Short mmCIF file of N, CA and C in Angstrom, two decimals:
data_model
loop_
_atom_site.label_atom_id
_atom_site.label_comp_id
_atom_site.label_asym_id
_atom_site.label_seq_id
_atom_site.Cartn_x
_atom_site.Cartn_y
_atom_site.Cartn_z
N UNK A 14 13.87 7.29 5.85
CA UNK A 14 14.99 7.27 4.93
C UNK A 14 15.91 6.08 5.22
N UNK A 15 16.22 5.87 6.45
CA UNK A 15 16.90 4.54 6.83
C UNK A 15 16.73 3.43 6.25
N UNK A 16 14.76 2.95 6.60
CA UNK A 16 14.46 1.88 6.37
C UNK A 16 14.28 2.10 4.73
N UNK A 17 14.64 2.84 4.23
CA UNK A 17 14.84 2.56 2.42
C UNK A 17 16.00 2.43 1.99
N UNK A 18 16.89 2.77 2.62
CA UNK A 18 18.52 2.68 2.10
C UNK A 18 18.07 1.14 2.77
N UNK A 19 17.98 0.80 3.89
CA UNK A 19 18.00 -1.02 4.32
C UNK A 19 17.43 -1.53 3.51
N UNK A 20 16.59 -1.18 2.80
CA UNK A 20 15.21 -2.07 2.46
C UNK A 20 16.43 -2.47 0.84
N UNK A 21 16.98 -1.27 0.23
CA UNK A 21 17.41 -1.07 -0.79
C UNK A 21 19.22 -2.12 -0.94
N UNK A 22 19.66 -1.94 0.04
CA UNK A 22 20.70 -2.77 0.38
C UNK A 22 20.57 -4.00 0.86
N UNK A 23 19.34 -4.47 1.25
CA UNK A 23 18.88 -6.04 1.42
C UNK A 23 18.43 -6.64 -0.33
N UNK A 24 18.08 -5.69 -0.34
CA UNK A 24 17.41 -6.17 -2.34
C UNK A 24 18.84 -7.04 -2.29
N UNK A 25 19.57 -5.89 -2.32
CA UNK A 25 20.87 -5.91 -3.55
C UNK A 25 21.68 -7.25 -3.02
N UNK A 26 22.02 -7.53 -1.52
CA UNK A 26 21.95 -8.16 -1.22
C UNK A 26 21.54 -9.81 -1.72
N UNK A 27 21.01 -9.98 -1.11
CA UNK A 27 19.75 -11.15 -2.01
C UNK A 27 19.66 -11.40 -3.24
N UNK A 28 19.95 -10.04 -4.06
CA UNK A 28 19.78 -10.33 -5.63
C UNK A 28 20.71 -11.11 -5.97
N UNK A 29 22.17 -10.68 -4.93
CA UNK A 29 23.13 -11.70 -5.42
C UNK A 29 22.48 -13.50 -5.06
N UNK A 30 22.02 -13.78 -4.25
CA UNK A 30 22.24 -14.86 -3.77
C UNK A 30 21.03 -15.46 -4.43
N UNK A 31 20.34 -15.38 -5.21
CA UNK A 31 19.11 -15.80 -5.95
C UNK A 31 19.65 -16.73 -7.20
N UNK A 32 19.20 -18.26 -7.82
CA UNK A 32 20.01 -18.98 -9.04
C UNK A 32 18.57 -18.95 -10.09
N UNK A 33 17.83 -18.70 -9.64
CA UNK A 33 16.68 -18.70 -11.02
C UNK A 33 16.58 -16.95 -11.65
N UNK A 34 16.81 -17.20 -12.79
CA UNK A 34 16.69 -15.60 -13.62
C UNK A 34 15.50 -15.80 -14.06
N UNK A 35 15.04 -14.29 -13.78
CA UNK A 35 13.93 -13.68 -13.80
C UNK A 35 14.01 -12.95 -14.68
N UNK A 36 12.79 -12.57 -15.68
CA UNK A 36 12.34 -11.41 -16.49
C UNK A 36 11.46 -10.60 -15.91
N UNK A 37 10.71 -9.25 -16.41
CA UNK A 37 9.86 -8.87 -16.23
C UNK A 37 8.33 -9.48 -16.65
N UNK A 38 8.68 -10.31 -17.46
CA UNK A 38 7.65 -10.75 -18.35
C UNK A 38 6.90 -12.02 -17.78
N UNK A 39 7.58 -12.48 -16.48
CA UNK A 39 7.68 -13.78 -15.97
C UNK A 39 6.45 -13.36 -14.88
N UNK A 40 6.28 -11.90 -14.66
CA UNK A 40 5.26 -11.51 -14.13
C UNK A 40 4.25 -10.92 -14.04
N UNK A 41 4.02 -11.44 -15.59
CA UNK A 41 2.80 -10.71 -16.19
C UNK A 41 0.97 -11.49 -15.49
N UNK A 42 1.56 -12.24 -15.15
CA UNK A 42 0.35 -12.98 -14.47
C UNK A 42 -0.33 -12.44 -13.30
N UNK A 43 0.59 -11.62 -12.62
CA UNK A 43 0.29 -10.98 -11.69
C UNK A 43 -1.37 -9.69 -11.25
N UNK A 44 -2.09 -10.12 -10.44
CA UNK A 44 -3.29 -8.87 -10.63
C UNK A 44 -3.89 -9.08 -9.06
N UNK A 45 -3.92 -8.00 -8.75
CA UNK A 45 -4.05 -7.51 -7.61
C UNK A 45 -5.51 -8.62 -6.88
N UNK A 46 -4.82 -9.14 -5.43
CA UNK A 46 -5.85 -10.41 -5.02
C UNK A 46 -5.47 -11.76 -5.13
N UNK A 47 -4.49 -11.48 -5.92
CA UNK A 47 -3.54 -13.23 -6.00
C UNK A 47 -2.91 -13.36 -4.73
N UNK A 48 -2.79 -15.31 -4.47
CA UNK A 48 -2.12 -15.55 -3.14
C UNK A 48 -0.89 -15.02 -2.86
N UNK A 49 -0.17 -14.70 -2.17
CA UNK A 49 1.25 -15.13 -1.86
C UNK A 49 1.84 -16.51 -3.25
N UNK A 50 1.05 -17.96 -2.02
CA UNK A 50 1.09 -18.92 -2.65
C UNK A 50 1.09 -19.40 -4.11
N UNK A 51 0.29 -18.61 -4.55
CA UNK A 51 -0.05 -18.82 -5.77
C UNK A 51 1.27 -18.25 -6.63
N UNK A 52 1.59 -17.42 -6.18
CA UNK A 52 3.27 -16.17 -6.95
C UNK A 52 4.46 -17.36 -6.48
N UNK A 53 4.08 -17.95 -5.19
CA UNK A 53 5.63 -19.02 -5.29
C UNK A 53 5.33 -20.42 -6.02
N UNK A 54 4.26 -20.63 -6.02
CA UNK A 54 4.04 -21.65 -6.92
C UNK A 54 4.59 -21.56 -8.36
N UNK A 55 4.36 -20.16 -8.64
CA UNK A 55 4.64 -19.94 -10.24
C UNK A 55 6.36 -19.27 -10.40
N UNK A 56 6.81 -18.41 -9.75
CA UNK A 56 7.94 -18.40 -9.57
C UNK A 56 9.13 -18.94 -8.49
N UNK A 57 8.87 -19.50 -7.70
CA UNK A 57 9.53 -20.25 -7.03
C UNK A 57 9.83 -18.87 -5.70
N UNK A 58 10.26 -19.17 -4.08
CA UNK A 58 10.01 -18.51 -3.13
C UNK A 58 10.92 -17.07 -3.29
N UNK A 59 10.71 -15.99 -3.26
CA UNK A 59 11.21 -15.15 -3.29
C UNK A 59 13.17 -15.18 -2.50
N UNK A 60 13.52 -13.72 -3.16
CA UNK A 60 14.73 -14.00 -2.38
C UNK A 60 14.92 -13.12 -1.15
N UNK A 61 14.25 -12.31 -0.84
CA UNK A 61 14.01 -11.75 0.29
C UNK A 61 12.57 -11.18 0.57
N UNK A 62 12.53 -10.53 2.16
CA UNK A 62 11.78 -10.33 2.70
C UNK A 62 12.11 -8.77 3.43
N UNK A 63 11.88 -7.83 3.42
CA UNK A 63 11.83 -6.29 3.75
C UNK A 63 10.58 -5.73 4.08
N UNK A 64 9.62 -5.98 4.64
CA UNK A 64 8.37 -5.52 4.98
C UNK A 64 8.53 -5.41 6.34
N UNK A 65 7.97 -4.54 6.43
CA UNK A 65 7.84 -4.14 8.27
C UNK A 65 6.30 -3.38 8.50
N UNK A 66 5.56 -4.62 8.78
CA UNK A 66 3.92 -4.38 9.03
C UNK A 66 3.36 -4.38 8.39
N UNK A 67 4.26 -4.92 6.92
CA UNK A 67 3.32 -5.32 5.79
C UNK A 67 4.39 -6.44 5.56
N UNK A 68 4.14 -7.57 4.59
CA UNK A 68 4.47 -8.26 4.35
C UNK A 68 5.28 -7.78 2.57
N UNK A 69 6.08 -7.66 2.28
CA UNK A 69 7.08 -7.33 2.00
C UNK A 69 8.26 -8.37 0.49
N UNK A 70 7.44 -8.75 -0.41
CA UNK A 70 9.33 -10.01 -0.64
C UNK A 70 9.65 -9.34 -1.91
N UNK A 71 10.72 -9.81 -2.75
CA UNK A 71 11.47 -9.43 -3.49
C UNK A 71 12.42 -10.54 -4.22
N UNK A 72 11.96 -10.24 -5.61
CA UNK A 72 12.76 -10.73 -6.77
C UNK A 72 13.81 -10.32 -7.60
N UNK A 73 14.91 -11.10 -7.74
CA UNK A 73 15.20 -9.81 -8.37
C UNK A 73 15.55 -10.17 -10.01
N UNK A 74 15.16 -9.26 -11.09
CA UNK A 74 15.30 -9.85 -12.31
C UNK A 74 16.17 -9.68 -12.73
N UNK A 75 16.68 -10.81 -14.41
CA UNK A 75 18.20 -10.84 -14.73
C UNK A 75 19.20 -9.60 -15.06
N UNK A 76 18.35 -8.48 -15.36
CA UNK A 76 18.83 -7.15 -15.86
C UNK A 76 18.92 -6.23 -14.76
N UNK A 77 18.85 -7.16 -13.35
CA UNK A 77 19.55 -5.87 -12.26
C UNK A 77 18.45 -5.18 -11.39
N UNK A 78 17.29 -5.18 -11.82
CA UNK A 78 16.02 -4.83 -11.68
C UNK A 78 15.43 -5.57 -10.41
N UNK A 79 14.45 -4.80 -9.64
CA UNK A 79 13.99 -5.56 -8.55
C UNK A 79 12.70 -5.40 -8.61
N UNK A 80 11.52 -6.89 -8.27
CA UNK A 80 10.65 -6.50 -7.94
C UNK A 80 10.19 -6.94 -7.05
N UNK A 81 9.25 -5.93 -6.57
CA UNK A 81 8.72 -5.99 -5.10
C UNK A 81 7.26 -6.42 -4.84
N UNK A 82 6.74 -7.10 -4.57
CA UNK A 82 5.21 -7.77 -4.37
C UNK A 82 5.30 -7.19 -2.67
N UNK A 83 3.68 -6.89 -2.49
CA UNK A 83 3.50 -6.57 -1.15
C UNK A 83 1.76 -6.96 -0.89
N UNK A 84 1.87 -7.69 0.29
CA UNK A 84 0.25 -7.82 1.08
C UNK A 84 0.03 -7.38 2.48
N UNK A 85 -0.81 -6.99 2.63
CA UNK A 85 -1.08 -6.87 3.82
C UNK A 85 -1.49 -8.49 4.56
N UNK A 86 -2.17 -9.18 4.03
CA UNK A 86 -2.11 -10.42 4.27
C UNK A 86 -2.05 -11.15 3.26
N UNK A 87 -1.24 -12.62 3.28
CA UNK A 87 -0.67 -13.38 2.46
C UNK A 87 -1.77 -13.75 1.61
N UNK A 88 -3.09 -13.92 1.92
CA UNK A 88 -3.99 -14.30 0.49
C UNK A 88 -4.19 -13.12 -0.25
N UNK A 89 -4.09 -12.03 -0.39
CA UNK A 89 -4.50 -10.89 -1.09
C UNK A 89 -3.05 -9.78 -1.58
N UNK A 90 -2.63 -9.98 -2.90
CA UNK A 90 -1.93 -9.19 -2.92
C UNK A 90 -1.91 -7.78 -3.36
N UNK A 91 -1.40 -6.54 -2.99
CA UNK A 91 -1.70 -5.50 -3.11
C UNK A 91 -1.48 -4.68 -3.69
N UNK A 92 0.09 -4.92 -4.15
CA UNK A 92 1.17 -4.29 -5.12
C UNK A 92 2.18 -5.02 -5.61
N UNK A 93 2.63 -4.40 -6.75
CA UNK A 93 3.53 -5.24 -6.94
C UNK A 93 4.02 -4.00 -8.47
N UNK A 94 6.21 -3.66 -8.15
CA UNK A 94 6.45 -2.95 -8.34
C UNK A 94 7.79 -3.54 -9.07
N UNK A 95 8.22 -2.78 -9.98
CA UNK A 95 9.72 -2.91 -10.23
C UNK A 95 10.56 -2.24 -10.42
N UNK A 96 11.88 -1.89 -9.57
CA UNK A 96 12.17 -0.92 -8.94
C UNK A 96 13.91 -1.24 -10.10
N UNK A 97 14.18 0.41 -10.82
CA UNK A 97 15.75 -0.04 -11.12
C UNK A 97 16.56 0.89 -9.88
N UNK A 98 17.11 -0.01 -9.80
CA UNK A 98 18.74 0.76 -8.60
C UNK A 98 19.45 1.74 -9.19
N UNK A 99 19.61 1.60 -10.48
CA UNK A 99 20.12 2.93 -11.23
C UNK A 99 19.89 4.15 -11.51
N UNK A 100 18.63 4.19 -11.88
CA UNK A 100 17.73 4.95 -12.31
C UNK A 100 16.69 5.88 -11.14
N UNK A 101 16.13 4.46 -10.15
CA UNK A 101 15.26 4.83 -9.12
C UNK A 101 14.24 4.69 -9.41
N UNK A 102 14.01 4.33 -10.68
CA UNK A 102 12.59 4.49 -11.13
C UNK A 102 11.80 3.23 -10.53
N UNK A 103 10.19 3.46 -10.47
CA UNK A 103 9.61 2.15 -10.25
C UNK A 103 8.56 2.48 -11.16
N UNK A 104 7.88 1.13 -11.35
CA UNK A 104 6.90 0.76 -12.57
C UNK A 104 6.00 -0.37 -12.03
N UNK A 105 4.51 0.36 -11.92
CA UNK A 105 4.17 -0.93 -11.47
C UNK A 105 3.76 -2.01 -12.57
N UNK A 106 3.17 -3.14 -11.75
CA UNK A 106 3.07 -4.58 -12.66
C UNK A 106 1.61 -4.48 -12.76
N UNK A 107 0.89 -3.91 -11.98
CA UNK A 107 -0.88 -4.14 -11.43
C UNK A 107 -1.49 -2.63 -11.96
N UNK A 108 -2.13 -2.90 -12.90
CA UNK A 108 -2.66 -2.39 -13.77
C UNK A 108 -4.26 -1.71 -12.96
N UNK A 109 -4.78 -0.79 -12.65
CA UNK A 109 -5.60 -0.55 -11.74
C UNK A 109 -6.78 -0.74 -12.34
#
């Protein structure tokens, strides 16, 4: 429970300090097995990092919204989620 209130207050965090706006739509490219690299190439480096034994980063989009990409290792990605702070809800991006 800790490390989700942290994980959740680092977003928010960060979201402030991020200057490129994001949509949801900006990550439609996304499918499970893409680099790391390849996601900062196309959106530029995330604004944080919250993973603990997994690798972990976070965007956050213009409507308040966060999303979360996760790998276990940086060439293969595994998930990738978008989380509202309001609501709680998450939605993933990776279509199974």
């Amino acid at each position: 429970m800790i490390v989700c209130v942290m994980a959740i207050f680092m977003s928010v965090f960060t979201a402030c300090q991020t200057e490129k706006k994001l949509d949801a739509s900006d990550f439609e490219f996304l499918k499970k097995g893409i680099s790391y690299s390849e996601i900062v190439e196309r959106l530029g480096k995330p604004s944080g990092d919250v993973g603990s034994g997994l690798y972990i980063y976070t965007y956050p989009l213009s409507d308040g919204r966060i999303v979360y990409i996760s790998f276990a290792n940086l060439d293969h990605l595994e998930n990738a989620r978008i989380y509202d702070l309001n609501t709680q809800e998450s939605i993933s991006l990776i279509t199974p």
